[in-house]
PDB file of C-alpha atoms in Angstrom:
ATOM      1  CA  MET O   1      64.487  61.174  -4.987  1.00  0.00           C
ATOM      2  CA  THR O   2      64.670  64.583  -3.228  1.00  0.00           C
ATOM      3  CA  GLU O   3      61.758  66.174  -1.742  1.00  0.00           C
ATOM      4  CA  PRO O   4      61.437  68.767  -4.591  1.00  0.00           C
ATOM      5  CA  GLU O   5      61.522  66.110  -7.112  1.00  0.00           C
ATOM      6  CA  ARG O   6      58.915  63.962  -5.433  1.00  0.00           C
ATOM      7  CA  ALA O   7      56.701  66.921  -5.067  1.00  0.00           C
ATOM      8  CA  ALA O   8      57.050  67.748  -8.663  1.00  0.00           C
ATOM      9  CA  GLY O   9      56.296  64.219  -9.672  1.00  0.00           C
ATOM     10  CA  GLU O  10      53.192  64.097  -7.492  1.00  0.00           C
ATOM     11  CA  SER O  11      52.146  67.379  -9.027  1.00  0.00           C
ATOM     12  CA  SER O  12      52.544  66.205 -12.535  1.00  0.00           C
ATOM     13  CA  THR O  13      50.642  62.952 -11.797  1.00  0.00           C
ATOM     14  CA  GLY O  14      47.734  64.918 -10.286  1.00  0.00           C
ATOM     15  CA  ASP O  15      47.574  67.130 -13.234  1.00  0.00           C
ATOM     16  CA  ASP O  16      47.537  64.314 -15.734  1.00  0.00           C
ATOM     17  CA  ALA O  17      44.842  62.570 -13.678  1.00  0.00           C
ATOM     18  CA  ARG O  18      42.653  65.582 -13.827  1.00  0.00           C
ATOM     19  CA  ARG O  19      43.385  66.379 -17.374  1.00  0.00           C
ATOM     20  CA  PRO O  20      41.058  64.538 -19.878  1.00  0.00           C
ATOM     21  CA  SER O  21      42.822  62.008 -22.010  1.00  0.00           C
ATOM     22  CA  ALA O  22      43.363  62.518 -25.751  1.00  0.00           C
ATOM     23  CA  ALA O  23      40.771  59.897 -26.476  1.00  0.00           C
ATOM     24  CA  SER O  24      38.145  61.283 -24.341  1.00  0.00           C
ATOM     25  CA  ARG O  25      38.700  64.676 -25.893  1.00  0.00           C
ATOM     26  CA  LYS O  26      38.087  63.559 -29.573  1.00  0.00           C
ATOM     27  CA  THR O  27      35.131  64.594 -31.273  1.00  0.00           C
ATOM     28  CA  ALA O  28      33.873  64.608 -35.039  1.00  0.00           C
ATOM     29  CA  PHE O  29      35.867  67.843 -35.673  1.00  0.00           C
ATOM     30  CA  GLY O  30      38.916  67.004 -33.726  1.00  0.00           C
ATOM     31  CA  ASP O  31      39.521  63.127 -34.386  1.00  0.00           C
ATOM     32  CA  PRO O  32      41.505  63.100 -37.877  1.00  0.00           C
ATOM     33  CA  ASP O  33      41.646  59.319 -37.419  1.00  0.00           C
ATOM     34  CA  ALA O  34      37.967  58.675 -37.696  1.00  0.00           C
ATOM     35  CA  SER O  35      36.433  58.228 -41.063  1.00  0.00           C
ATOM     36  CA  VAL O  36      33.708  60.753 -42.250  1.00  0.00           C
ATOM     37  CA  LEU O  37      31.220  57.649 -42.217  1.00  0.00           C
ATOM     38  CA  GLU O  38      32.095  56.877 -38.537  1.00  0.00           C
ATOM     39  CA  GLN O  39      31.769  60.537 -37.717  1.00  0.00           C
ATOM     40  CA  MET O  40      28.301  60.752 -39.261  1.00  0.00           C
ATOM     41  CA  GLY O  41      26.824  57.674 -37.445  1.00  0.00           C
ATOM     42  CA  GLY O  42      28.288  54.882 -39.487  1.00  0.00           C
ATOM     43  CA  VAL O  43      26.600  52.236 -41.750  1.00  0.00           C
ATOM     44  CA  ARG O  44      24.016  51.605 -39.217  1.00  0.00           C
ATOM     45  CA  GLY O  45      22.805  55.261 -39.386  1.00  0.00           C
ATOM     46  CA  LEU O  46      22.608  54.972 -43.123  1.00  0.00           C
ATOM     47  CA  VAL O  47      20.837  51.740 -42.974  1.00  0.00           C
ATOM     48  CA  PHE O  48      18.330  52.736 -40.259  1.00  0.00           C
ATOM     49  CA  SER O  49      17.364  55.843 -42.082  1.00  0.00           C
ATOM     50  CA  SER O  50      16.893  54.232 -45.453  1.00  0.00           C
ATOM     51  CA  ILE O  51      15.298  50.905 -45.082  1.00  0.00           C
ATOM     52  CA  PRO O  52      11.815  52.283 -43.882  1.00  0.00           C
ATOM     53  CA  VAL O  53      11.610  54.352 -47.027  1.00  0.00           C
ATOM     54  CA  LEU O  54      12.710  51.770 -49.378  1.00  0.00           C
ATOM     55  CA  THR O  55      10.033  49.461 -47.912  1.00  0.00           C
ATOM     56  CA  PHE O  56       7.199  52.026 -47.853  1.00  0.00           C
ATOM     57  CA  VAL O  57       7.397  53.319 -51.406  1.00  0.00           C
ATOM     58  CA  PRO O  58       7.467  50.066 -53.298  1.00  0.00           C
ATOM     59  CA  VAL O  59       5.000  48.332 -51.021  1.00  0.00           C
ATOM     60  CA  ASN O  60       2.497  51.320 -51.447  1.00  0.00           C
ATOM     61  CA  ALA O  61       3.076  51.072 -55.223  1.00  0.00           C
ATOM     62  CA  PHE O  62       2.112  47.423 -55.359  1.00  0.00           C
ATOM     63  CA  TRP O  63      -0.259  46.568 -52.337  1.00  0.00           C
ATOM     64  CA  GLY O  64      -1.397  50.080 -51.234  1.00  0.00           C
ATOM     65  CA  LEU O  65      -1.100  52.325 -48.246  1.00  0.00           C
ATOM     66  CA  THR O  66      -2.201  49.923 -45.568  1.00  0.00           C
ATOM     67  CA  ALA O  67       0.350  47.423 -46.448  1.00  0.00           C
ATOM     68  CA  ALA O  68       3.070  50.226 -46.857  1.00  0.00           C
ATOM     69  CA  ILE O  69       2.295  51.353 -43.310  1.00  0.00           C
ATOM     70  CA  TRP O  70       2.702  48.055 -41.806  1.00  0.00           C
ATOM     71  CA  GLY O  71       5.650  47.282 -43.662  1.00  0.00           C
ATOM     72  CA  ALA O  72       7.498  50.399 -42.710  1.00  0.00           C
ATOM     73  CA  LEU O  73       6.637  49.783 -39.202  1.00  0.00           C
ATOM     74  CA  GLY O  74       7.598  46.142 -39.234  1.00  0.00           C
ATOM     75  CA  VAL O  75      11.092  46.946 -40.593  1.00  0.00           C
ATOM     76  CA  ALA O  76      11.498  49.632 -37.773  1.00  0.00           C
ATOM     77  CA  VAL O  77      10.809  47.221 -35.140  1.00  0.00           C
ATOM     78  CA  ALA O  78      12.873  44.434 -36.732  1.00  0.00           C
ATOM     79  CA  MET O  79      15.740  46.903 -36.661  1.00  0.00           C
ATOM     80  CA  LEU O  80      15.176  47.935 -33.182  1.00  0.00           C
ATOM     81  CA  ALA O  81      14.838  44.487 -31.944  1.00  0.00           C
ATOM     82  CA  TRP O  82      18.002  43.443 -33.859  1.00  0.00           C
ATOM     83  CA  SER O  83      19.968  46.315 -32.252  1.00  0.00           C
ATOM     84  CA  LEU O  84      18.860  45.423 -28.780  1.00  0.00           C
ATOM     85  CA  ALA O  85      19.409  41.796 -29.413  1.00  0.00           C
ATOM     86  CA  ARG O  86      23.167  42.640 -30.368  1.00  0.00           C
ATOM     87  CA  ARG O  87      23.328  45.036 -27.455  1.00  0.00           C
ATOM     88  CA  ASP O  88      24.553  47.674 -29.727  1.00  0.00           C
ATOM     89  CA  ASN O  89      23.860  51.215 -29.204  1.00  0.00           C
ATOM     90  CA  PRO O  90      20.049  51.471 -29.650  1.00  0.00           C
ATOM     91  CA  GLN O  91      19.852  55.200 -30.305  1.00  0.00           C
ATOM     92  CA  PRO O  92      19.901  55.115 -34.061  1.00  0.00           C
ATOM     93  CA  ALA O  93      17.122  52.347 -34.157  1.00  0.00           C
ATOM     94  CA  ILE O  94      15.055  54.057 -31.419  1.00  0.00           C
ATOM     95  CA  SER O  95      15.174  57.412 -33.277  1.00  0.00           C
ATOM     96  CA  GLY O  96      14.308  55.707 -36.368  1.00  0.00           C
ATOM     97  CA  PHE O  97      11.415  53.848 -35.015  1.00  0.00           C
ATOM     98  CA  ILE O  98       9.880  57.024 -33.386  1.00  0.00           C
ATOM     99  CA  GLY O  99      10.376  58.964 -36.818  1.00  0.00           C
ATOM    100  CA  VAL O 100       8.762  56.020 -38.790  1.00  0.00           C
ATOM    101  CA  ALA O 101       5.834  55.891 -36.274  1.00  0.00           C
ATOM    102  CA  ILE O 102       5.104  59.622 -36.643  1.00  0.00           C
ATOM    103  CA  CYS O 103       5.417  59.379 -40.389  1.00  0.00           C
ATOM    104  CA  VAL O 104       2.899  56.466 -40.781  1.00  0.00           C
ATOM    105  CA  PHE O 105       0.520  57.974 -38.477  1.00  0.00           C
ATOM    106  CA  ILE O 106       0.282  61.080 -40.651  1.00  0.00           C
ATOM    107  CA  ALA O 107      -0.022  58.932 -43.701  1.00  0.00           C
ATOM    108  CA  TRP O 108      -2.866  56.944 -42.059  1.00  0.00           C
ATOM    109  CA  ARG O 109      -4.544  60.008 -40.711  1.00  0.00           C
ATOM    110  CA  THR O 110      -4.453  61.761 -44.237  1.00  0.00           C
ATOM    111  CA  GLY O 111      -5.359  58.715 -46.001  1.00  0.00           C
ATOM    112  CA  ASP O 112      -2.530  59.528 -48.459  1.00  0.00           C
ATOM    113  CA  ALA O 113       0.926  57.867 -49.086  1.00  0.00           C
ATOM    114  CA  LYS O 114       2.501  61.352 -49.543  1.00  0.00           C
ATOM    115  CA  GLY O 115       1.582  62.134 -46.050  1.00  0.00           C
ATOM    116  CA  TYR O 116       4.313  59.886 -44.860  1.00  0.00           C
ATOM    117  CA  PHE O 117       6.834  62.488 -45.980  1.00  0.00           C
ATOM    118  CA  LEU O 118       5.106  65.624 -44.583  1.00  0.00           C
ATOM    119  CA  TYR O 119       6.581  65.099 -41.170  1.00  0.00           C
ATOM    120  CA  GLY O 120      10.169  65.059 -42.537  1.00  0.00           C
ATOM    121  CA  ILE O 121       9.487  68.184 -44.809  1.00  0.00           C
ATOM    122  CA  ILE O 122       8.233  70.239 -41.681  1.00  0.00           C
ATOM    123  CA  THR O 123      11.295  69.172 -39.541  1.00  0.00           C
ATOM    124  CA  GLN O 124      13.681  70.289 -42.200  1.00  0.00           C
ATOM    125  CA  ALA O 125      12.011  73.618 -42.531  1.00  0.00           C
ATOM    126  CA  VAL O 126      12.124  74.153 -38.782  1.00  0.00           C
ATOM    127  CA  TYR O 127      15.863  73.064 -38.670  1.00  0.00           C
ATOM    128  CA  GLY O 128      16.713  75.339 -41.543  1.00  0.00           C
ATOM    129  CA  SER O 129      14.969  78.357 -39.896  1.00  0.00           C
ATOM    130  CA  ALA O 130      16.521  77.653 -36.579  1.00  0.00           C
ATOM    131  CA  PHE O 131      20.002  77.624 -38.133  1.00  0.00           C
ATOM    132  CA  ALA O 132      19.443  80.540 -40.320  1.00  0.00           C
ATOM    133  CA  LEU O 133      18.052  82.816 -37.496  1.00  0.00           C
ATOM    134  CA  SER O 134      20.870  81.655 -35.254  1.00  0.00           C
ATOM    135  CA  ALA O 135      23.383  82.993 -37.724  1.00  0.00           C
ATOM    136  CA  ILE O 136      21.506  86.313 -38.423  1.00  0.00           C
ATOM    137  CA  ALA O 137      21.377  86.934 -34.594  1.00  0.00           C
ATOM    138  CA  GLY O 138      25.064  86.418 -34.169  1.00  0.00           C
ATOM    139  CA  TRP O 139      24.797  83.227 -32.276  1.00  0.00           C
ATOM    140  CA  PRO O 140      25.328  80.570 -34.841  1.00  0.00           C
ATOM    141  CA  LEU O 141      24.370  77.132 -33.810  1.00  0.00           C
ATOM    142  CA  VAL O 142      27.452  75.405 -34.893  1.00  0.00           C
ATOM    143  CA  GLY O 143      29.610  77.568 -32.668  1.00  0.00           C
ATOM    144  CA  VAL O 144      27.154  77.070 -29.723  1.00  0.00           C
ATOM    145  CA  ILE O 145      27.122  73.381 -30.140  1.00  0.00           C
ATOM    146  CA  TRP O 146      30.792  73.106 -30.539  1.00  0.00           C
ATOM    147  CA  GLY O 147      31.537  75.478 -27.798  1.00  0.00           C
ATOM    148  CA  PHE O 148      29.594  73.071 -25.421  1.00  0.00           C
ATOM    149  CA  LEU O 149      31.439  69.918 -26.848  1.00  0.00           C
ATOM    150  CA  ASP O 150      34.744  71.565 -26.804  1.00  0.00           C
ATOM    151  CA  GLY O 151      34.197  72.705 -23.146  1.00  0.00           C
ATOM    152  CA  LYS O 152      35.015  76.243 -23.892  1.00  0.00           C
ATOM    153  CA  GLY O 153      31.693  77.753 -23.746  1.00  0.00           C
ATOM    154  CA  MET O 154      31.003  80.966 -25.617  1.00  0.00           C
ATOM    155  CA  ALA O 155      34.500  82.392 -25.495  1.00  0.00           C
ATOM    156  CA  TRP O 156      34.557  82.331 -29.249  1.00  0.00           C
ATOM    157  CA  ARG O 157      31.984  85.030 -29.481  1.00  0.00           C
ATOM    158  CA  ARG O 158      34.629  87.593 -28.329  1.00  0.00           C
ATOM    159  CA  ILE O 159      36.706  86.623 -31.315  1.00  0.00           C
ATOM    160  CA  PRO O 160      35.203  88.117 -34.634  1.00  0.00           C
ATOM    161  CA  PRO O 161      37.158  85.940 -37.200  1.00  0.00           C
ATOM    162  CA  ALA O 162      35.997  82.782 -35.243  1.00  0.00           C
ATOM    163  CA  ARG O 163      32.508  83.839 -35.245  1.00  0.00           C
ATOM    164  CA  ARG O 164      32.417  84.509 -38.686  1.00  0.00           C
ATOM    165  CA  TRP O 165      33.839  81.012 -39.622  1.00  0.00           C
ATOM    166  CA  TYR O 166      31.081  79.558 -37.150  1.00  0.00           C
ATOM    167  CA  THR O 167      28.541  81.430 -39.014  1.00  0.00           C
ATOM    168  CA  VAL O 168      29.838  80.018 -42.209  1.00  0.00           C
ATOM    169  CA  ALA O 169      29.513  76.565 -40.798  1.00  0.00           C
ATOM    170  CA  THR O 170      25.926  77.133 -39.775  1.00  0.00           C
ATOM    171  CA  GLY O 171      25.101  78.555 -43.160  1.00  0.00           C
ATOM    172  CA  PHE O 172      26.106  75.098 -44.476  1.00  0.00           C
ATOM    173  CA  TRP O 173      23.361  73.340 -42.501  1.00  0.00           C
ATOM    174  CA  ALA O 174      20.825  76.250 -43.027  1.00  0.00           C
ATOM    175  CA  ALA O 175      21.283  75.633 -46.797  1.00  0.00           C
ATOM    176  CA  LEU O 176      21.011  72.023 -46.448  1.00  0.00           C
ATOM    177  CA  PHE O 177      17.711  71.994 -44.630  1.00  0.00           C
ATOM    178  CA  ALA O 178      16.317  74.649 -46.857  1.00  0.00           C
ATOM    179  CA  ILE O 179      17.064  72.702 -50.146  1.00  0.00           C
ATOM    180  CA  ARG O 180      15.582  69.527 -48.577  1.00  0.00           C
ATOM    181  CA  ALA O 181      12.420  71.193 -47.348  1.00  0.00           C
ATOM    182  CA  VAL O 182      11.882  73.351 -50.624  1.00  0.00           C
ATOM    183  CA  LEU O 183      12.376  70.590 -53.162  1.00  0.00           C
ATOM    184  CA  GLN O 184      10.596  67.792 -51.169  1.00  0.00           C
ATOM    185  CA  TYR O 185       7.490  70.112 -50.676  1.00  0.00           C
ATOM    186  CA  ILE O 186       7.383  70.863 -54.531  1.00  0.00           C
ATOM    187  CA  LEU O 187       7.214  67.010 -55.032  1.00  0.00           C
ATOM    188  CA  TYR O 188       4.632  66.810 -52.243  1.00  0.00           C
ATOM    189  CA  LEU O 189       2.465  69.385 -53.667  1.00  0.00           C
ATOM    190  CA  ASN O 190       2.621  67.418 -56.999  1.00  0.00           C
ATOM    191  CA  ASP O 191       1.954  63.975 -55.470  1.00  0.00           C
ATOM    192  CA  GLU O 192       5.284  62.527 -56.542  1.00  0.00           C
ATOM    193  CA  VAL O 193       5.433  59.782 -53.962  1.00  0.00           C
ATOM    194  CA  ASN O 194       7.878  57.766 -55.554  1.00  0.00           C
ATOM    195  CA  TRP O 195      10.106  60.881 -56.181  1.00  0.00           C
ATOM    196  CA  LEU O 196       9.564  61.805 -52.451  1.00  0.00           C
ATOM    197  CA  GLY O 197      11.091  58.587 -51.530  1.00  0.00           C
ATOM    198  CA  ALA O 198      14.020  59.017 -53.866  1.00  0.00           C
ATOM    199  CA  ALA O 199      14.594  62.578 -52.658  1.00  0.00           C
ATOM    200  CA  ARG O 200      14.481  61.532 -49.119  1.00  0.00           C
ATOM    201  CA  ILE O 201      17.359  59.068 -49.550  1.00  0.00           C
ATOM    202  CA  GLY O 202      19.246  61.038 -52.196  1.00  0.00           C
ATOM    203  CA  MET O 203      19.039  64.241 -50.322  1.00  0.00           C
ATOM    204  CA  GLY O 204      19.785  62.541 -46.994  1.00  0.00           C
ATOM    205  CA  TRP O 205      23.121  61.432 -46.682  1.00  0.00           C
ATOM    206  CA  PRO O 206      24.973  62.829 -49.780  1.00  0.00           C
ATOM    207  CA  LEU O 207      23.830  66.325 -48.947  1.00  0.00           C
ATOM    208  CA  ALA O 208      24.629  65.864 -45.269  1.00  0.00           C
ATOM    209  CA  LEU O 209      28.144  64.641 -46.302  1.00  0.00           C
ATOM    210  CA  VAL O 210      28.828  67.833 -48.110  1.00  0.00           C
ATOM    211  CA  ALA O 211      27.402  70.072 -45.150  1.00  0.00           C
ATOM    212  CA  PHE O 212      29.595  67.898 -42.614  1.00  0.00           C
ATOM    213  CA  LEU O 213      32.785  68.397 -44.765  1.00  0.00           C
ATOM    214  CA  GLY O 214      32.069  72.039 -44.967  1.00  0.00           C
ATOM    215  CA  THR O 215      31.421  72.444 -41.182  1.00  0.00           C
ATOM    216  CA  VAL O 216      34.879  70.566 -40.535  1.00  0.00           C
ATOM    217  CA  TRP O 217      36.664  72.954 -42.895  1.00  0.00           C
ATOM    218  CA  ALA O 218      34.989  76.126 -41.187  1.00  0.00           C
ATOM    219  CA  VAL O 219      35.218  74.863 -37.589  1.00  0.00           C
ATOM    220  CA  ARG O 220      38.849  74.144 -37.962  1.00  0.00           C
ATOM    221  CA  ARG O 221      39.478  77.566 -39.246  1.00  0.00           C
ATOM    222  CA  ALA O 222      37.572  79.143 -36.334  1.00  0.00           C
ATOM    223  CA  MET O 223      39.613  76.996 -33.903  1.00  0.00           C
ATOM    224  CA  ALA O 224      42.738  78.341 -35.386  1.00  0.00           C
ATOM    225  CA  HIS O 225      41.760  81.926 -34.800  1.00  0.00           C
ATOM    226  CA  GLU O 226      40.706  80.871 -31.164  1.00  0.00           C
ATOM    227  CA  LYS O 227      44.138  79.428 -30.637  1.00  0.00           C
ATOM    228  CA  ASP O 228      45.745  82.549 -31.970  1.00  0.00           C
ATOM    229  CA  ALA O 229      43.663  84.624 -29.675  1.00  0.00           C
ATOM    230  CA  GLU O 230      44.594  82.576 -26.755  1.00  0.00           C
ATOM    231  CA  SER O 231      48.379  82.776 -27.711  1.00  0.00           C
ATOM    232  CA  ALA O 232      48.202  86.617 -27.897  1.00  0.00           C
ATOM    233  CA  VAL O 233      46.536  86.755 -24.444  1.00  0.00           C
ATOM    234  CA  ALA O 234      49.407  84.529 -22.800  1.00  0.00           C
ATOM    235  CA  GLU O 235      52.078  86.463 -24.654  1.00  0.00           C
ATOM    236  CA  GLN O 236      50.681  89.818 -23.173  1.00  0.00           C
ATOM    237  CA  SER O 237      50.051  88.570 -19.662  1.00  0.00           C
ATOM    238  CA  PRO O 238      53.725  88.341 -18.444  1.00  0.00           C
ATOM    239  CA  GLY O 239      54.456  91.891 -19.676  1.00  0.00           C
ATOM    240  CA  ASP O 240      51.236  92.967 -17.942  1.00  0.00           C
ATOM    241  CA  ALA O 241      52.186  91.323 -14.793  1.00  0.00           C
ATOM    242  CA  ALA O 242      55.749  93.065 -14.720  1.00  0.00           C
ATOM    243  CA  ARG O 243      54.310  96.418 -15.333  1.00  0.00           C
ATOM    244  CA  GLY O 244      51.849  95.758 -12.434  1.00  0.00           C
ATOM    245  CA  ASP O 245      55.015  95.034 -10.229  1.00  0.00           C
TER     246      ASP O 245
END
């Protein structure tokens, strides 16, 4: 092997070593091989978010608030212990346990089963407001989050079509959180504990799935505009360099 060939091979190897692998760059938006369920947290995320509610509501109906509180806490602890014993990623179980603990504390302090759902209603309202305000301010949160994950930062803000599509994606989540908050708050005001439980589950994953699919659709269009802008810059650069010479 000649010296130039050896140098080229070493340069190529060094670039490949520095360049992140395709697997490491896969994300929820960029990995077409992953199922939607996997991208949204998998079956475990669905189970961990549903079982405490499915325990609290019927136990409250038959045995009262105190039993429902202990029942929801019990299943949250059991799921956390099961996750740790299997050495799975404990994050869904830990997050679920903290959420259940806050919910049952509010129910205990208010002395009313519907208090279990108040924390969720408040968080949905806060999230919805944050997403909506970010879109109005020209800093749509989906674009901010995706720019961080994709490693490109806020470059998309200089590309108006990309910014519009990130705003569309952010609007999906703002609408999702607003629908959840408003409808569940109406049920809360009317003391509909059973329907609150049904709404928590029914408006959880199904609506999130719709918002997620809409986000993938919008983000991929934003990324296409970003790629077009990068190509346009790359095409102009040689000509600019020639004129400078």
